Short mmCIF file of C-alpha atoms and ligand atoms in Angstrom, two decimals:
data_model
loop_
_atom_site.label_atom_id
_atom_site.label_comp_id
_atom_site.label_asym_id
_atom_site.label_seq_id
_atom_site.Cartn_x
_atom_site.Cartn_y
_atom_site.Cartn_z
CA MET P 1485 0.55 -18.06 4.78
CA THR P 1486 0.88 -17.28 8.15
CA THR P 1487 1.85 -13.99 9.91
CA ILE P 1488 4.42 -13.18 12.86
CA GLU P 1489 4.57 -10.73 15.62
CA SER P 1490 3.07 -7.29 15.07
CA ALA P 1491 2.21 -7.78 11.22
CA ALA P 1492 -0.59 -10.11 12.73
CA ASP P 1493 -2.06 -6.68 13.44
CA ALA P 1494 -2.40 -5.99 9.63
CA THR P 1495 -6.10 -5.77 8.49
CA PRO P 1496 -7.37 -8.66 6.72
CA ALA P 1497 -7.63 -6.82 3.39
CA ALA P 1498 -3.80 -6.52 3.63
CA VAL P 1499 -2.96 -9.98 3.95
CA PRO P 1500 -2.64 -12.32 0.86
CA PRO P 1501 -4.88 -15.28 0.95
CA ASP P 1502 -4.11 -19.04 0.62
CA LEU P 1503 -1.36 -19.34 -2.12
CA ARG P 1504 -3.38 -21.65 -4.33
CA ALA P 1505 -6.21 -19.50 -4.18
CA HIS P 1506 -4.32 -16.33 -5.05
CA LEU P 1507 -2.41 -18.01 -8.03
CA SER P 1508 -5.72 -19.26 -9.71
CA ALA P 1509 -7.76 -16.16 -9.13
CA PRO P 1510 -8.78 -14.38 -12.15
CA ARG P 1511 -7.40 -11.33 -10.54
CA THR P 1512 -4.00 -12.44 -10.50
CA ARG P 1513 -4.04 -13.47 -13.88
CA SER P 1514 -5.42 -9.94 -15.11
CA ALA P 1515 -3.07 -8.39 -12.71
CA VAL P 1516 -0.13 -9.92 -14.16
CA ALA P 1517 -1.37 -9.63 -17.97
CA VAL P 1518 -1.49 -6.00 -17.16
CA GLN P 1519 2.04 -5.91 -16.10
CA GLN P 1520 3.34 -8.09 -19.04
CA ALA P 1521 1.91 -5.07 -21.14
CA ILE P 1522 3.71 -2.68 -19.07
CA LEU P 1523 6.98 -4.31 -19.11
CA GLY P 1524 6.92 -5.29 -22.97
CA ALA P 1525 5.99 -1.46 -23.63
CA ALA P 1526 8.52 -0.25 -21.37
CA ARG P 1527 11.20 -2.35 -23.08
CA GLU P 1528 10.22 -1.35 -26.43
CA TYR P 1529 10.17 2.55 -25.74
CA LEU P 1530 13.51 2.30 -24.05
CA ALA P 1531 15.27 0.28 -26.77
CA GLY P 1532 13.71 2.47 -29.32
CA GLU P 1533 15.69 5.56 -27.40
CA GLY P 1534 18.84 3.62 -27.55
CA PHE P 1535 19.02 2.14 -24.34
CA THR P 1536 20.95 -1.16 -23.67
CA GLU P 1537 19.13 -3.69 -21.36
CA LEU P 1538 21.49 -5.22 -18.97
CA LEU P 1539 21.26 -7.99 -16.05
CA ALA P 1540 21.50 -6.69 -12.78
CA PRO P 1541 23.81 -8.24 -10.16
CA VAL P 1542 21.68 -9.84 -7.47
CA ILE P 1543 24.24 -9.96 -4.87
CA GLY P 1544 27.37 -7.57 -3.89
CA PRO P 1545 29.51 -6.84 -0.88
CA VAL P 1546 27.71 -3.29 -0.58
CA THR P 1547 24.32 -2.07 -1.78
CA ASP P 1548 22.18 0.93 -1.55
CA PRO P 1549 21.99 2.12 1.84
CA GLY P 1550 19.07 4.93 0.99
CA ALA P 1551 15.56 3.17 1.68
CA ARG P 1552 13.69 4.59 4.53
CA GLY P 1553 14.36 2.35 7.58
CA SER P 1554 14.32 -1.11 5.79
CA LYS P 1555 17.06 -3.53 6.31
CA GLN P 1556 19.50 -5.17 4.30
CA VAL P 1557 19.93 -9.04 3.82
CA ASP P 1558 23.61 -10.28 4.58
CA ILE P 1559 24.51 -13.57 2.80
CA ASP P 1560 27.85 -15.62 3.46
CA TYR P 1561 29.85 -15.26 0.05
CA TYR P 1562 32.76 -17.71 0.85
CA GLY P 1563 33.44 -16.36 4.15
CA HIS P 1564 32.60 -12.47 3.09
CA ARG P 1565 29.74 -10.89 4.13
CA TYR P 1566 27.75 -9.92 1.03
CA LYS P 1567 24.24 -8.08 0.67
CA LEU P 1568 21.18 -9.00 -1.29
CA MET P 1569 20.60 -5.80 -3.44
CA THR P 1570 18.23 -3.21 -2.22
CA SER P 1571 18.72 -1.33 -5.49
CA ALA P 1572 21.10 -1.36 -8.49
CA ILE P 1573 22.17 2.35 -8.04
CA LEU P 1574 25.82 1.29 -7.71
CA TYR P 1575 25.61 -0.96 -10.52
CA LYS P 1576 23.90 1.65 -12.77
CA GLN P 1577 26.11 4.18 -12.41
CA ALA P 1578 29.36 1.97 -13.04
CA SER P 1579 27.72 0.57 -16.26
CA LEU P 1580 27.92 3.64 -17.84
CA LEU P 1581 31.63 3.14 -18.29
CA SER P 1582 30.52 0.59 -21.00
CA PHE P 1583 27.10 2.20 -22.31
CA GLY P 1584 25.74 5.51 -22.56
CA LYS P 1585 22.12 4.47 -22.03
CA ILE P 1586 21.03 1.74 -19.80
CA PHE P 1587 18.17 0.02 -18.05
CA CYS P 1588 17.14 -3.19 -16.29
CA VAL P 1589 14.30 -4.93 -14.49
CA ALA P 1590 16.17 -5.44 -11.26
CA PRO P 1591 15.23 -7.46 -8.31
CA ASN P 1592 15.25 -5.63 -5.13
CA VAL P 1593 15.06 -7.33 -1.23
CA ARG P 1594 14.51 -4.99 1.67
CA LEU P 1595 13.35 -5.86 5.11
CA GLU P 1596 10.92 -3.24 5.26
CA PRO P 1597 9.52 -2.13 8.75
CA LEU P 1598 6.63 -4.52 10.10
CA GLU P 1599 4.42 -1.46 10.14
CA THR P 1600 4.69 -1.17 6.67
CA ALA P 1601 2.66 -4.54 5.90
CA ASN P 1602 -0.39 -1.95 6.17
CA THR P 1603 0.44 0.61 3.71
CA ASP P 1604 -0.59 -1.58 0.97
CA ARG P 1605 2.35 -0.07 -0.97
CA HIS P 1606 5.39 -2.36 0.43
CA LEU P 1607 6.62 -5.50 -0.41
CA ALA P 1608 9.84 -7.24 1.31
CA GLU P 1609 10.77 -8.36 -2.25
CA PHE P 1610 9.83 -6.23 -5.41
CA HIS P 1611 11.18 -5.06 -8.75
CA GLN P 1612 12.40 -1.81 -10.43
CA LEU P 1613 12.63 -0.71 -13.76
CA ASP P 1614 15.92 1.05 -13.56
CA VAL P 1615 17.15 3.44 -15.99
CA GLU P 1616 20.48 5.63 -16.01
CA ILE P 1617 21.62 7.88 -18.61
CA ALA P 1618 25.35 9.51 -19.03
CA GLY P 1619 25.35 13.14 -19.16
CA ALA P 1620 21.56 13.65 -18.68
CA SER P 1621 20.13 16.30 -16.43
CA ARG P 1622 17.16 16.06 -13.96
CA ASP P 1623 14.66 17.13 -16.57
CA GLU P 1624 15.86 15.03 -19.32
CA ALA P 1625 14.99 11.94 -16.76
CA THR P 1626 11.61 12.73 -15.99
CA GLU P 1627 11.21 13.21 -19.52
CA VAL P 1628 12.22 9.64 -19.98
CA ALA P 1629 10.30 8.44 -16.90
CA GLN P 1630 7.26 10.15 -18.28
CA GLY P 1631 7.60 8.54 -21.94
CA VAL P 1632 7.96 5.16 -20.23
CA VAL P 1633 4.66 5.41 -18.05
CA ARG P 1634 2.74 7.00 -20.89
CA HIS P 1635 3.82 4.35 -23.53
CA ALA P 1636 2.92 1.69 -20.90
CA VAL P 1637 -0.20 2.70 -20.14
CA ARG P 1638 -0.98 3.28 -23.71
CA ARG P 1639 -0.30 -0.12 -24.56
CA VAL P 1640 -2.09 -1.60 -21.52
CA LEU P 1641 -5.31 0.29 -22.77
CA ASP P 1642 -4.73 -0.75 -26.05
CA THR P 1643 -4.09 -4.49 -25.52
CA ALA P 1644 -5.16 -5.53 -21.92
CA ALA P 1645 -8.70 -3.60 -21.78
CA ASP P 1646 -10.32 -6.90 -21.03
CA HIS P 1647 -8.19 -7.37 -18.18
CA LEU P 1648 -9.03 -3.76 -16.88
CA ASP P 1649 -12.58 -4.63 -17.07
CA VAL P 1650 -11.99 -7.94 -14.96
CA LEU P 1651 -10.23 -5.90 -12.50
CA GLY P 1652 -12.94 -3.49 -12.53
CA ARG P 1653 -10.39 -0.44 -13.58
CA ASP P 1654 -11.79 2.69 -14.29
CA ARG P 1655 -10.15 2.83 -18.14
CA ASP P 1656 -11.24 6.59 -18.26
CA ALA P 1657 -9.15 7.44 -15.29
CA LEU P 1658 -5.95 6.47 -17.05
CA ALA P 1659 -6.95 7.65 -20.69
CA THR P 1660 -7.59 11.34 -19.28
CA TRP P 1661 -3.91 12.23 -19.05
CA LEU P 1662 -2.15 10.29 -21.94
CA ASP P 1663 -1.99 13.21 -23.68
CA ASP P 1664 -0.92 15.78 -20.94
CA PRO P 1665 2.65 16.70 -19.36
CA PHE P 1666 2.73 15.36 -15.93
CA GLY P 1667 2.42 18.24 -13.23
CA ARG P 1668 5.45 19.28 -11.29
CA ILE P 1669 6.09 20.35 -8.07
CA THR P 1670 8.75 21.00 -5.69
CA HIS P 1671 9.15 19.37 -2.40
CA ARG P 1672 8.95 22.89 -0.87
CA GLU P 1673 5.70 23.60 -2.36
CA ALA P 1674 4.46 20.02 -1.44
CA VAL P 1675 5.14 20.56 2.34
CA ARG P 1676 3.51 24.09 1.90
CA ARG P 1677 0.42 22.29 0.77
CA LEU P 1678 0.42 19.51 3.37
CA HIS P 1679 0.66 22.31 6.10
CA ALA P 1680 -2.49 24.08 4.32
CA SER P 1681 -4.26 21.13 4.96
CA ASP P 1682 -3.05 20.83 8.44
CA HIS P 1683 -0.62 17.95 7.85
CA PRO P 1684 2.38 18.25 9.98
CA GLN P 1685 5.13 17.27 7.52
CA ASP P 1686 8.58 18.30 8.57
CA PRO P 1687 10.07 20.32 5.71
CA GLY P 1688 13.37 18.90 6.09
CA ALA P 1689 12.43 15.25 5.42
CA GLU P 1690 10.98 12.86 2.93
CA ILE P 1691 7.15 13.25 2.34
CA ASP P 1692 5.59 10.78 4.99
CA TRP P 1693 3.13 7.91 4.02
CA ALA P 1694 0.20 9.88 5.18
CA GLY P 1695 1.10 13.22 3.25
CA GLU P 1696 2.14 11.30 0.15
CA ARG P 1697 -1.24 9.63 0.11
CA LEU P 1698 -2.76 13.09 0.51
CA LEU P 1699 -0.86 14.76 -2.31
CA SER P 1700 -1.72 11.82 -4.48
CA GLU P 1701 -5.43 11.56 -3.63
CA SER P 1702 -5.55 15.27 -4.65
CA GLU P 1703 -4.89 14.72 -8.25
CA LYS P 1704 -5.81 13.07 -11.54
CA CYS P 1705 -2.95 12.79 -13.31
CA PRO P 1706 0.70 11.23 -12.51
CA PHE P 1707 2.94 14.31 -11.19
CA PHE P 1708 6.53 14.75 -10.02
CA ILE P 1709 8.04 16.25 -6.77
CA THR P 1710 11.24 17.71 -7.47
CA ASP P 1711 13.90 18.99 -5.12
CA TYR P 1712 14.12 17.03 -2.17
CA PRO P 1713 16.11 18.28 0.98
CA LYS P 1714 19.50 16.74 1.65
CA GLY P 1715 18.83 14.76 4.50
CA SER P 1716 16.18 12.91 3.25
CA ARG P 1717 17.78 10.98 0.25
CA GLY P 1718 21.37 8.73 -0.35
CA PHE P 1719 24.58 10.07 -1.08
CA TYR P 1720 24.28 9.52 -4.88
CA ASP P 1721 21.69 12.09 -5.28
CA ARG P 1722 23.39 15.09 -6.42
CA GLU P 1723 23.03 18.25 -4.49
CA SER P 1724 22.24 21.61 -6.15
CA ALA P 1725 25.01 24.01 -6.84
CA THR P 1726 22.78 26.97 -6.89
CA ASP P 1727 20.34 25.96 -3.94
CA PRO P 1728 22.63 24.12 -1.14
CA GLY P 1729 20.71 21.79 0.88
CA SER P 1730 18.49 20.64 -1.86
CA LEU P 1731 18.91 17.83 -4.32
CA ARG P 1732 18.72 17.54 -7.88
CA ASN P 1733 15.92 14.58 -7.61
CA PHE P 1734 12.66 13.68 -8.21
CA ASP P 1735 9.67 11.30 -7.43
CA LEU P 1736 7.00 10.43 -9.54
CA ILE P 1737 3.59 10.18 -7.77
CA ALA P 1738 0.51 8.20 -9.10
CA PRO P 1739 -2.84 10.42 -8.96
CA GLU P 1740 -5.95 8.72 -7.11
CA GLY P 1741 -4.07 8.09 -3.90
CA TYR P 1742 -1.54 5.35 -5.19
CA GLY P 1743 1.42 7.43 -4.19
CA GLU P 1744 5.04 6.84 -5.08
CA LEU P 1745 5.64 5.09 -8.44
CA CYS P 1746 9.24 6.08 -8.89
CA SER P 1747 12.38 8.02 -7.38
CA GLY P 1748 15.30 9.56 -9.24
CA SER P 1749 18.22 11.91 -9.66
CA GLU P 1750 20.95 13.77 -11.26
CA ARG P 1751 23.73 11.45 -9.59
CA GLU P 1752 26.90 12.50 -7.67
CA TYR P 1753 30.09 11.34 -9.69
CA ASP P 1754 32.72 13.43 -7.94
CA TYR P 1755 34.67 11.69 -5.69
CA ARG P 1756 35.45 14.09 -3.11
CA ARG P 1757 32.03 15.33 -3.13
CA MET P 1758 30.76 11.88 -2.77
CA ILE P 1759 32.88 11.03 0.20
CA ALA P 1760 31.73 14.09 1.77
CA ARG P 1761 28.07 12.82 1.48
CA MET P 1762 28.99 9.53 2.42
CA ARG P 1763 29.97 10.88 5.77
CA GLU P 1764 26.98 13.23 5.99
CA THR P 1765 24.74 10.22 5.82
CA GLY P 1766 26.48 8.26 8.17
CA GLU P 1767 27.98 5.89 5.55
CA ASN P 1768 31.61 4.52 5.96
CA PRO P 1769 33.29 5.13 2.71
CA ALA P 1770 35.52 1.79 3.35
CA LYS P 1771 32.77 -0.53 2.67
CA TYR P 1772 32.38 1.10 -0.87
CA GLY P 1773 35.76 -0.36 -2.18
CA TRP P 1774 34.88 -1.54 -5.73
CA TYR P 1775 32.78 1.31 -6.22
CA LEU P 1776 34.86 4.23 -5.06
CA ASP P 1777 37.90 2.64 -6.93
CA LEU P 1778 35.78 3.31 -10.18
CA VAL P 1779 34.42 6.73 -9.17
CA ARG P 1780 37.94 8.03 -8.01
CA GLY P 1781 39.15 6.91 -11.64
CA GLY P 1782 36.23 8.74 -13.20
CA ILE P 1783 32.56 7.78 -13.99
CA PRO P 1784 30.46 9.59 -15.99
CA ALA P 1785 27.74 12.39 -14.86
CA SER P 1786 24.35 10.97 -15.18
CA ALA P 1787 20.81 11.07 -13.90
CA GLY P 1788 18.70 8.30 -13.60
CA PHE P 1789 15.45 6.82 -11.98
CA GLY P 1790 14.04 3.36 -10.81
CA ILE P 1791 10.37 2.62 -11.19
CA GLY P 1792 8.54 0.23 -8.57
CA VAL P 1793 7.11 -2.46 -11.33
CA GLN P 1794 4.92 -3.78 -8.67
CA ARG P 1795 3.74 -0.30 -7.55
CA LEU P 1796 3.04 0.82 -11.41
CA THR P 1797 1.30 -2.45 -11.98
CA ARG P 1798 -1.07 -1.71 -9.03
CA TYR P 1799 -1.83 1.78 -10.02
CA VAL P 1800 -2.59 0.64 -13.74
CA ALA P 1801 -4.56 -2.08 -12.83
CA GLY P 1802 -6.23 -0.22 -10.04
CA LEU P 1803 -5.27 -3.28 -7.62
CA ASP P 1804 -6.28 -2.55 -3.69
CA ALA P 1805 -2.80 -3.32 -2.59
CA VAL P 1806 0.86 -3.75 -4.18
CA TRP P 1807 0.93 -7.60 -3.38
CA GLN P 1808 -2.16 -8.08 -6.02
CA ALA P 1809 0.71 -7.40 -8.42
CA SER P 1810 3.25 -10.36 -7.41
CA MET P 1811 2.61 -13.89 -8.20
CA PHE P 1812 4.59 -14.63 -4.96
CA PRO P 1813 4.01 -11.83 -2.54
CA LYS P 1814 6.35 -11.08 0.16
CA LEU P 1815 4.68 -8.72 2.55
CA PRO P 1816 6.98 -7.70 5.31
CA GLY P 1817 6.74 -10.19 8.38
CA VAL P 1818 4.48 -12.43 6.59
CA VAL P 1819 5.78 -15.89 6.20
CA SER P 1820 5.22 -16.88 2.63
CA ALA P 1821 6.35 -18.93 -0.70
P1 AMP V 152 13.48 3.92 -3.60
O1 AMP V 152 14.88 3.90 -4.29
O2 AMP V 152 13.07 3.55 -2.29
O3 AMP V 152 12.95 5.24 -4.02
O4 AMP V 152 12.69 2.83 -4.54
C1 AMP V 152 12.45 2.86 -5.83
C2 AMP V 152 11.06 2.79 -6.29
O5 AMP V 152 10.78 1.19 -5.94
C3 AMP V 152 9.76 3.49 -5.39
O6 AMP V 152 9.86 4.72 -6.32
C4 AMP V 152 8.81 2.21 -5.47
O7 AMP V 152 8.18 2.53 -6.75
C5 AMP V 152 9.60 0.96 -5.49
N1 AMP V 152 9.93 0.49 -4.12
C6 AMP V 152 10.48 0.80 -2.95
N2 AMP V 152 10.39 0.17 -2.14
C7 AMP V 152 9.31 -0.58 -2.14
C8 AMP V 152 8.80 -1.69 -1.59
N3 AMP V 152 8.88 -1.93 -0.20
N4 AMP V 152 7.73 -2.33 -2.19
C9 AMP V 152 7.37 -2.12 -3.40
N5 AMP V 152 7.82 -1.14 -4.11
C10 AMP V 152 8.67 -0.66 -3.75
MG1 MG V 153 11.41 6.74 -3.09
#
């Protein structure tokens, strides 16, 4: 694999080795075995809770505009400009017209900025375990996210402990929190803690990478950050009726410095409010034809989330970088298989 432009500045540890060496490394086999245990357990847990697994679309006329400065990929669809999916959010909400509880393991392509090649947390192609629940509140969604992660980690400890040992993962660091409820702080509290440790976090914005790492390093158990400010997220995260300017959303943050595993929210579903939120976030409603047609006719209120599969694998397996959780990693700016 070769690097281009400023991704060449990536530290050697951040760059995947030769593909043959990567595919045949014990570390890759063990990381994928851990991932298999995670996915099997997640599917089992969600099926047991009455969820239907769907196959997510890969292309469409429009996709999730959110996503922290990453670029979308256009393709030529019979003369129309379509996008590769950056997330399944629009389809998740629409699917609730058929089923009340859905999930999918969906591929996402995001051309992340070159500087993210060094974060150990970004791939240009990754997967989300995407969940959406009709009629659910934010707290119900966090319960399901906690249930999925706990069930998956328990399964890894029960069935793939030998692989954790190959990877040198401290198993006690996972076992220690399995019976505890995940912690929960608001975005305001997270900002206060960062300011107290002299980190200059903008209170009106997404927690930056360095701040996320600081918060993550200070914990031993996964924890939720809730109520992000409106400017930080897409139009589909519902604004609080009682605390205007804050969103009914959450992230799940892994401990030990691994950072964000999952983002979720109660969703906007009211047509007029959605149009207003689109305009506020700089989105042109005219691009969202099929989706807004459905929203205008009525879609269920919902809450849901997406867990980054490679991020969760990295954390559970204790990998140095997220690319080690992928057989064919696409690091931002790195030309690869
Ligand atoms: P987002 O919609 O940006 O919050 O993405 C949902 C989840 O997908 C995040 O919580 C991460 O776990 C994962 N994720 C997002 N972007 C990336 C990326 N570039 N590489 C790997 N995982 C990602
Ligand atoms: Mg996120």
